[in-house]
Short mmCIF file of C-alpha atoms in Angstrom, two decimals:
data_model
loop_
_atom_site.label_atom_id
_atom_site.label_comp_id
_atom_site.label_asym_id
_atom_site.label_seq_id
_atom_site.Cartn_x
_atom_site.Cartn_y
_atom_site.Cartn_z
CA MET A 1 -23.20 -120.15 16.44
CA ALA A 2 -20.20 -122.29 15.54
CA ILE A 3 -18.29 -124.07 18.15
CA LYS A 4 -14.58 -123.06 18.38
CA PRO A 5 -11.97 -125.76 18.29
CA GLY A 6 -11.21 -126.83 21.84
CA MET A 7 -7.96 -126.93 23.84
CA GLY A 8 -4.79 -128.97 22.39
CA ARG A 9 -5.85 -128.84 18.79
CA LYS A 10 -5.05 -126.35 16.13
CA SER A 11 -7.70 -124.09 14.91
CA SER A 12 -9.27 -124.70 11.58
CA ASN A 13 -11.32 -122.48 9.14
CA LYS A 14 -13.69 -125.07 8.59
CA ASN A 15 -16.14 -126.41 11.38
CA PRO A 16 -16.53 -130.02 11.42
CA PRO A 17 -19.71 -131.64 11.53
CA PHE A 18 -21.29 -131.94 15.10
CA LEU A 19 -20.07 -135.16 16.95
CA SER A 20 -17.88 -136.18 14.24
CA HIS A 21 -14.71 -137.68 14.92
CA GLU A 22 -12.62 -134.34 14.15
CA PHE A 23 -15.29 -132.46 16.22
CA VAL A 24 -14.72 -134.63 19.27
CA ILE A 25 -10.88 -134.41 18.91
CA GLN A 26 -10.77 -130.46 18.49
CA ASN A 27 -13.13 -130.08 21.38
CA HIS A 28 -12.20 -133.00 23.54
CA ALA A 29 -10.75 -130.95 26.52
CA ASP A 30 -14.13 -128.81 26.57
CA ILE A 31 -16.28 -131.88 26.30
CA VAL A 32 -14.24 -133.69 29.25
CA SER A 33 -14.36 -130.49 31.26
CA CYS A 34 -18.05 -130.36 31.15
CA PHE A 35 -18.30 -134.14 31.99
CA ALA A 36 -15.88 -133.46 35.06
CA MET A 37 -18.00 -130.41 36.02
CA VAL A 38 -21.07 -132.80 36.58
CA PHE A 39 -19.34 -134.40 39.54
CA VAL A 40 -18.22 -131.03 40.91
CA VAL A 41 -21.84 -129.69 40.95
CA GLY A 42 -22.90 -132.95 42.23
CA LEU A 43 -20.74 -132.42 45.20
CA MET A 44 -22.44 -129.13 45.92
CA LEU A 45 -25.93 -130.36 46.01
CA GLN A 46 -27.08 -132.20 49.04
CA ALA A 47 -28.99 -134.80 47.34
CA THR A 48 -26.05 -136.10 45.22
CA ASN A 49 -23.25 -135.18 47.64
CA SER A 50 -22.54 -138.67 48.84
CA LEU A 51 -22.38 -139.90 45.38
CA ALA A 52 -20.22 -137.37 44.04
CA SER A 53 -17.86 -137.49 46.83
CA ILE A 54 -16.97 -141.09 45.88
CA PHE A 55 -15.29 -139.74 42.76
CA ILE A 56 -13.68 -136.56 44.10
CA ALA A 57 -12.92 -137.01 47.73
CA LEU A 58 -10.33 -139.79 48.84
CA HIS A 59 -11.84 -142.75 51.01
CA HIS A 60 -10.91 -145.64 53.24
CA ASN A 61 -9.87 -143.37 56.24
CA VAL A 62 -8.63 -145.32 58.99
CA THR A 63 -8.07 -142.61 61.61
CA GLY A 64 -11.75 -142.76 62.66
CA ALA A 65 -12.12 -139.03 62.24
CA ASP A 66 -14.65 -137.31 59.82
CA PRO A 67 -12.54 -136.17 56.83
CA SER A 68 -14.65 -132.99 56.56
CA HIS A 69 -13.36 -131.75 59.95
CA GLU A 70 -9.96 -131.41 61.69
CA ASN A 71 -8.67 -134.53 63.40
CA PRO A 72 -9.32 -134.09 67.17
CA LYS A 73 -6.11 -135.90 68.00
CA GLY A 74 -3.91 -133.42 65.96
CA GLU A 75 -2.71 -136.26 63.87
CA PRO A 76 -2.80 -136.43 60.04
CA PHE A 77 -5.49 -138.55 58.52
CA SER A 78 -4.34 -142.02 57.43
CA TYR A 79 -5.84 -144.11 54.50
CA THR A 80 -5.71 -147.53 53.08
CA SER A 81 -6.52 -148.79 49.58
CA GLY A 82 -10.03 -149.94 48.60
CA TRP A 83 -12.65 -150.36 45.89
CA LYS A 84 -13.64 -146.69 46.16
CA ASP A 85 -10.18 -145.67 44.76
CA GLY A 86 -11.21 -147.00 41.39
CA CYS A 87 -13.97 -144.16 41.27
CA ALA A 88 -11.30 -141.53 42.28
CA VAL A 89 -8.89 -142.81 39.58
CA PHE A 90 -11.65 -142.31 37.01
CA PHE A 91 -12.48 -138.76 38.01
CA TYR A 92 -8.85 -137.79 38.14
CA THR A 93 -8.21 -139.38 34.66
CA LEU A 94 -10.65 -136.63 33.35
CA ILE A 95 -8.60 -134.11 34.97
CA CYS A 96 -5.30 -135.49 33.47
CA ILE A 97 -6.90 -135.25 29.99
CA ILE A 98 -7.82 -131.46 30.76
CA MET A 99 -4.35 -130.71 31.96
CA HIS A 100 -2.78 -132.59 29.10
CA ALA A 101 -4.77 -130.26 26.71
CA ILE A 102 -3.88 -127.17 28.64
CA LEU A 103 -0.27 -127.93 28.49
CA GLN A 104 -0.31 -128.73 24.72
CA GLU A 105 -2.10 -125.79 23.80
CA TYR A 106 -0.74 -123.00 25.83
CA ALA A 107 2.93 -124.13 26.16
CA LEU A 108 4.03 -126.79 23.62
CA ASP A 109 2.10 -125.70 20.63
CA LYS A 110 3.19 -122.01 21.10
CA ILE A 111 6.89 -123.04 21.53
CA SER A 112 6.67 -125.51 18.37
CA LYS A 113 5.20 -122.85 16.16
CA LYS A 114 8.15 -120.74 16.68
CA LEU A 115 10.74 -123.39 16.18
CA HIS A 116 9.10 -124.76 12.81
CA LEU A 117 10.23 -128.25 13.75
CA SER A 118 9.77 -131.25 11.31
CA LYS A 119 6.93 -133.87 11.63
CA PHE A 120 9.37 -136.27 13.40
CA LYS A 121 10.91 -133.85 15.94
CA LEU A 122 7.40 -132.25 16.48
CA SER A 123 6.29 -135.76 17.57
CA ARG A 124 9.21 -136.21 19.85
CA PHE A 125 9.07 -132.67 21.14
CA ASN A 126 5.42 -133.08 22.34
CA GLU A 127 5.86 -136.44 23.90
CA SER A 128 9.06 -135.45 25.73
CA GLY A 129 7.62 -131.94 26.62
CA GLN A 130 4.42 -133.78 28.29
CA LEU A 131 6.49 -136.42 30.14
CA VAL A 132 9.14 -134.03 31.45
CA VAL A 133 6.47 -132.07 33.29
CA PHE A 134 4.88 -135.12 34.50
CA TYR A 135 8.13 -136.79 35.60
CA ALA A 136 9.45 -133.60 37.28
CA MET A 137 6.17 -133.04 39.23
CA SER A 138 6.12 -136.75 40.24
CA PHE A 139 9.73 -136.78 41.47
CA LEU A 140 9.24 -133.69 43.61
CA TRP A 141 5.94 -134.78 44.98
CA GLY A 142 7.48 -138.41 45.60
CA PHE A 143 10.57 -136.76 47.19
CA ASP A 144 8.65 -134.55 49.35
CA VAL A 145 6.63 -137.40 50.75
CA ILE A 146 9.64 -139.51 51.44
CA VAL A 147 11.29 -136.55 53.40
CA ARG A 148 7.97 -135.87 55.44
CA GLU A 149 7.74 -139.62 56.47
CA GLN A 150 11.52 -139.79 57.17
CA TYR A 151 12.24 -142.82 54.99
CA LEU A 152 15.70 -141.43 54.21
CA GLY A 153 16.95 -141.47 57.81
CA ASN A 154 15.18 -144.71 58.71
CA MET A 155 15.11 -147.41 56.03
CA ALA A 156 13.19 -149.69 58.33
CA LYS A 157 10.07 -147.83 57.86
CA LEU A 158 9.62 -149.20 54.50
CA TRP A 159 8.42 -152.59 55.85
CA GLU A 160 7.38 -151.60 59.43
CA ASN A 161 3.82 -153.01 60.33
CA PHE A 162 3.25 -154.39 56.95
CA PRO A 163 0.87 -154.97 55.37
CA GLU A 164 -1.06 -152.64 57.90
CA HIS A 165 0.96 -149.30 57.35
CA PRO A 166 -1.66 -146.57 56.32
CA MET A 167 -0.79 -143.73 54.08
CA VAL A 168 -0.99 -139.91 54.70
CA PHE A 169 -3.24 -137.94 52.50
CA LEU A 170 -0.39 -136.86 49.90
CA HIS A 171 0.96 -140.51 49.77
CA LYS A 172 -2.50 -141.88 48.85
CA LEU A 173 -3.26 -138.87 46.53
CA PHE A 174 0.35 -139.60 44.82
CA PHE A 175 -0.85 -143.12 43.69
CA ILE A 176 -4.33 -141.82 42.69
CA ILE A 177 -2.81 -139.48 40.28
CA GLN A 178 -0.12 -141.92 39.02
CA LEU A 179 -2.94 -144.49 38.02
CA ALA A 180 -5.06 -141.64 36.51
CA TYR A 181 -2.11 -140.46 34.41
CA TYR A 182 -1.19 -143.81 32.97
CA LEU A 183 -4.95 -144.50 32.31
CA HIS A 184 -5.30 -141.30 30.46
CA MET A 185 -2.67 -142.27 27.99
CA LEU A 186 -5.05 -144.45 26.26
CA PRO A 187 -7.69 -142.01 25.12
CA GLU A 188 -4.75 -139.64 24.27
CA LEU A 189 -3.97 -141.91 21.34
CA TYR A 190 -7.17 -141.03 19.83
CA PHE A 191 -7.18 -137.32 20.75
CA GLN A 192 -3.72 -136.71 19.56
CA LYS A 193 -4.05 -138.78 16.17
CA VAL A 194 -1.22 -141.19 17.09
CA LYS A 195 -0.22 -143.17 14.06
CA LYS A 196 -0.90 -146.89 14.25
CA ASP A 197 2.66 -147.93 14.09
CA GLU A 198 3.61 -145.82 17.13
CA GLN A 199 0.59 -147.02 19.13
CA ARG A 200 1.64 -150.25 20.27
CA ALA A 201 4.68 -148.85 22.29
CA LYS A 202 2.55 -146.15 23.91
CA ILE A 203 -0.06 -148.82 24.72
CA GLU A 204 2.47 -151.05 26.44
CA HIS A 205 3.94 -148.10 28.31
CA ALA A 206 0.46 -147.17 29.64
CA LEU A 207 -0.73 -150.62 30.46
CA GLY A 208 2.56 -151.72 31.98
CA GLY A 209 2.78 -148.63 34.07
CA PHE A 210 -0.82 -148.83 35.31
CA PHE A 211 -0.66 -152.52 36.18
CA LEU A 212 2.68 -152.41 38.00
CA ILE A 213 1.45 -149.47 40.13
CA ALA A 214 -1.86 -150.80 40.79
CA THR A 215 -0.41 -154.09 41.79
CA ALA A 216 1.93 -152.46 44.45
CA TYR A 217 -0.62 -150.12 45.53
CA PHE A 218 -3.52 -152.74 46.33
CA MET A 219 -1.13 -155.36 47.65
CA GLY A 220 0.18 -153.11 50.33
CA PHE A 221 3.55 -152.06 49.00
CA GLN A 222 2.97 -148.40 48.78
CA ARG A 223 6.01 -147.30 50.70
CA ILE A 224 8.70 -149.22 48.68
CA ALA A 225 6.71 -148.42 45.55
CA LEU A 226 6.81 -144.72 46.35
CA VAL A 227 10.55 -144.76 46.79
CA LEU A 228 11.32 -146.82 43.53
CA LEU A 229 8.82 -144.63 41.53
CA THR A 230 10.77 -141.61 42.74
CA LEU A 231 14.16 -143.04 41.76
CA HIS A 232 12.60 -144.01 38.21
CA TYR A 233 10.97 -140.74 37.57
CA PHE A 234 14.35 -138.75 38.23
CA CYS A 235 16.03 -141.01 35.92
CA GLU A 236 13.22 -140.59 33.21
CA PHE A 237 13.32 -136.66 33.81
CA ILE A 238 16.94 -136.79 32.98
CA GLY A 239 16.30 -138.86 29.81
CA HIS A 240 13.51 -136.95 28.36
CA ALA A 241 15.17 -133.55 29.24
CA PHE A 242 18.33 -134.49 27.31
CA GLN A 243 15.89 -135.60 24.49
CA LEU A 244 14.63 -132.17 24.32
CA VAL A 245 18.13 -130.80 24.16
CA ASN A 246 18.82 -132.98 21.47
CA ILE A 247 15.88 -131.85 19.39
CA PHE A 248 17.15 -128.24 19.63
CA ASP A 249 21.00 -129.22 19.20
CA LYS A 250 21.26 -129.31 15.36
CA GLU A 251 24.87 -129.00 15.48
CA GLU A 252 25.16 -131.96 17.94
CA LYS A 253 27.26 -129.77 20.44
CA PHE A 254 25.76 -131.51 23.45
CA VAL A 255 26.06 -135.03 22.43
CA ARG A 256 28.52 -135.86 25.31
CA LEU A 257 25.68 -135.00 27.80
CA ARG A 258 24.12 -138.53 27.07
CA LEU A 259 26.73 -139.72 29.26
CA VAL A 260 25.18 -138.30 32.22
CA HIS A 261 22.03 -139.91 31.49
CA ASN A 262 23.76 -143.13 30.90
CA VAL A 263 25.49 -143.02 34.32
CA VAL A 264 22.09 -141.99 36.15
CA PHE A 265 20.30 -144.69 34.27
CA ILE A 266 22.70 -147.45 35.41
CA LEU A 267 22.94 -146.16 39.04
CA THR A 268 19.09 -145.93 39.31
CA ARG A 269 18.53 -149.63 37.99
CA PHE A 270 21.10 -150.82 40.51
CA ALA A 271 19.63 -148.84 43.41
CA THR A 272 16.23 -150.04 42.53
CA MET A 273 17.21 -153.87 42.48
CA VAL A 274 19.00 -153.58 45.69
CA LEU A 275 16.24 -151.55 47.55
CA ALA A 276 13.64 -154.08 46.27
CA PHE A 277 15.91 -156.97 47.46
CA LEU A 278 16.50 -155.75 51.00
CA THR A 279 12.73 -154.81 51.43
CA LEU A 280 11.03 -157.70 50.02
CA PHE A 281 13.50 -160.48 50.85
CA TYR A 282 15.13 -159.35 54.25
CA GLY A 283 12.65 -156.60 55.50
CA ILE A 284 9.28 -157.97 55.12
CA GLU A 285 8.85 -161.04 57.16
CA ASN A 286 4.99 -161.60 57.45
CA ILE A 287 4.44 -162.28 53.79
CA SER A 288 4.01 -165.51 51.89
CA GLN A 289 6.69 -166.90 49.82
CA THR A 290 4.73 -166.89 46.61
CA LYS A 291 3.66 -163.03 47.03
CA ARG A 292 7.38 -162.28 47.93
CA SER A 293 8.64 -164.27 44.91
CA PHE A 294 5.98 -162.39 42.46
CA MET A 295 6.86 -159.00 43.47
CA LEU A 296 10.74 -159.64 43.35
CA ALA A 297 10.24 -161.36 39.91
CA THR A 298 8.07 -158.42 38.76
CA VAL A 299 10.63 -155.75 39.80
CA PHE A 300 13.76 -157.50 38.51
CA GLY A 301 11.94 -158.41 35.27
CA LEU A 302 11.15 -154.97 34.66
CA GLN A 303 14.67 -153.69 35.38
CA GLY A 304 15.97 -156.28 33.04
CA TYR A 305 13.76 -155.34 30.42
CA LEU A 306 14.80 -151.73 30.68
CA ILE A 307 18.48 -152.56 31.03
CA PHE A 308 18.26 -154.58 27.76
CA ASP A 309 16.30 -151.91 25.84
CA PHE A 310 19.02 -149.43 26.96
CA ILE A 311 21.95 -151.69 25.84
CA SER A 312 20.05 -152.13 22.54
CA ASN A 313 19.78 -148.47 22.01
CA VAL A 314 23.33 -147.79 22.76
CA LEU A 315 24.72 -150.45 20.51
CA LYS A 316 22.56 -149.29 17.75
CA SER A 317 23.79 -145.76 18.15
CA LYS A 318 27.29 -147.00 17.96
CA ARG A 319 26.71 -148.90 14.80
CA GLU A 320 25.04 -146.02 13.13
CA THR A 321 28.13 -143.73 14.20
CA ALA A 322 30.64 -146.37 12.86
CA ALA A 323 28.61 -146.59 9.63
CA ASP A 324 28.75 -142.88 9.29
CA GLN A 325 32.66 -142.72 9.39
CA PRO A 326 33.44 -144.50 6.15
CA ALA A 327 30.64 -142.32 4.49
CA LYS A 328 32.50 -139.25 5.43
CA SER A 329 35.76 -140.54 4.10
CA THR A 330 34.24 -141.49 0.89
CA THR A 331 32.66 -138.20 0.55
CA LEU A 332 35.99 -136.28 1.10
CA ALA A 333 37.68 -138.63 -1.46
CA ALA A 334 35.13 -138.18 -4.16
CA PRO A 335 32.24 -135.74 -4.94
CA THR A 336 28.70 -136.96 -4.48
CA THR A 337 26.90 -138.02 -7.79
CA LYS A 338 23.64 -136.43 -8.72
CA GLY A 339 20.96 -137.69 -6.54
CA GLU A 340 23.08 -138.79 -3.68
CA LYS A 341 23.31 -137.27 -0.21
CA THR A 342 25.38 -137.77 2.74
CA LYS A 343 23.86 -138.54 6.25
CA LYS A 344 24.54 -135.13 7.55
CA GLU A 345 22.68 -133.55 4.43
CA ARG A 346 19.79 -136.00 5.10
CA LYS A 347 19.84 -135.07 8.73
CA LYS A 348 19.86 -131.37 8.06
CA GLU A 349 17.00 -131.85 5.58
CA SER A 350 14.90 -133.98 7.92
CA ASP A 351 15.14 -131.13 10.49
CA LEU A 352 13.38 -128.87 8.10
CA PRO A 353 9.58 -128.53 8.18
CA GLU A 354 7.60 -130.63 5.92
CA ALA A 355 6.88 -127.71 3.46
CA ASP A 356 10.60 -126.92 3.33
CA GLN A 357 11.53 -130.48 2.70
CA ASN A 358 9.06 -130.60 -0.32
CA ALA A 359 10.65 -127.61 -1.64
CA GLN A 360 14.16 -129.02 -1.54
CA SER A 361 13.12 -131.86 -3.58
CA SER A 362 10.77 -130.33 -5.97
CA PRO A 363 11.65 -130.32 -9.65
CA VAL A 364 11.60 -126.48 -9.57
CA ALA A 365 14.06 -126.16 -6.83
CA THR A 366 16.30 -128.41 -8.77
CA SER A 367 16.12 -126.58 -12.10
CA GLY A 368 16.66 -123.44 -9.99
CA LYS A 369 19.98 -124.77 -8.57
CA ALA A 370 21.01 -125.88 -12.08
CA SER A 371 20.39 -122.45 -13.56
CA ARG A 372 22.24 -120.70 -10.79
CA LYS A 373 25.37 -123.03 -11.31
CA ALA A 374 25.05 -122.27 -15.18
CA LYS A 375 25.17 -118.62 -14.36
CA VAL A 376 28.20 -118.88 -12.13
CA LYS A 377 30.07 -120.75 -14.95
#
């Protein structure tokens, strides 16, 4: 009996060889699901319960109560970071791969089939579609923890009792999922068949996010990191949401909405640097100067890189717009010669699916246009 293609990949009439690269890519969600079920089944067996719980449950509980029972004091459980969190990150990385494939197959693939997007726009749509869901979930989750812990009303809580300020369950799980998500981006390069020229930026994004979050988490800066990540995810959600709008906006009716993202981006970077400076330089006192300088340099360096990249993209967009204006006036003054196309025509053609693009440039289509013109004459 042939195995059907797994989640997240398009079905094919031909069944690839067992355990071949194509087989693994088509069935990677099913394979990872079976692997994750090993830990779940191990949790239900008494002989392997203690080992499996290291990967599934959250550890380093400092409340003194058994995590399997209610806290007798009526207080929420408190956790710190530790080496067992690495095992939890590994397990939830598998869960992120499965959820990525489910979202891809049952939402994004179904939408993209109806839209008939080009290869370029399909790649952008899949990337932004995944990230919009992740950023929206992370922002709402982080904001909920901020409200529960009352960080908004009392900013001093960001540095009280540093570095021994334990986390509640949702706070700790937030960081475990964050680390798992950025780690799952690496195998997704293989599962999604990302081109080599696009891999470097994605690898830098994954490793950079994982390193920064892990550094803040294991060095005791979980509270300020939660606030800064929540701000960052709100800004990124706005950016990728507008990018999805831009994919569907063929007539460029909503171009001015980019100004909203530009304003949110600038305010977010400014708020991030102010909060980081107040917390690390003035708030936290019992910290070495080397550690303080390292964290401030990391935060400010990242914000500087993001601002530089933002300004570069804005200037690039303006240059393209300025270069397009003389082309439009030249087009109005003189008809385009054979084989020449305006930028607007090339953009419309690039928005077509690949098959339609090939049909536009094929000799048959060209001769058909010429014959129709002759008939009209």
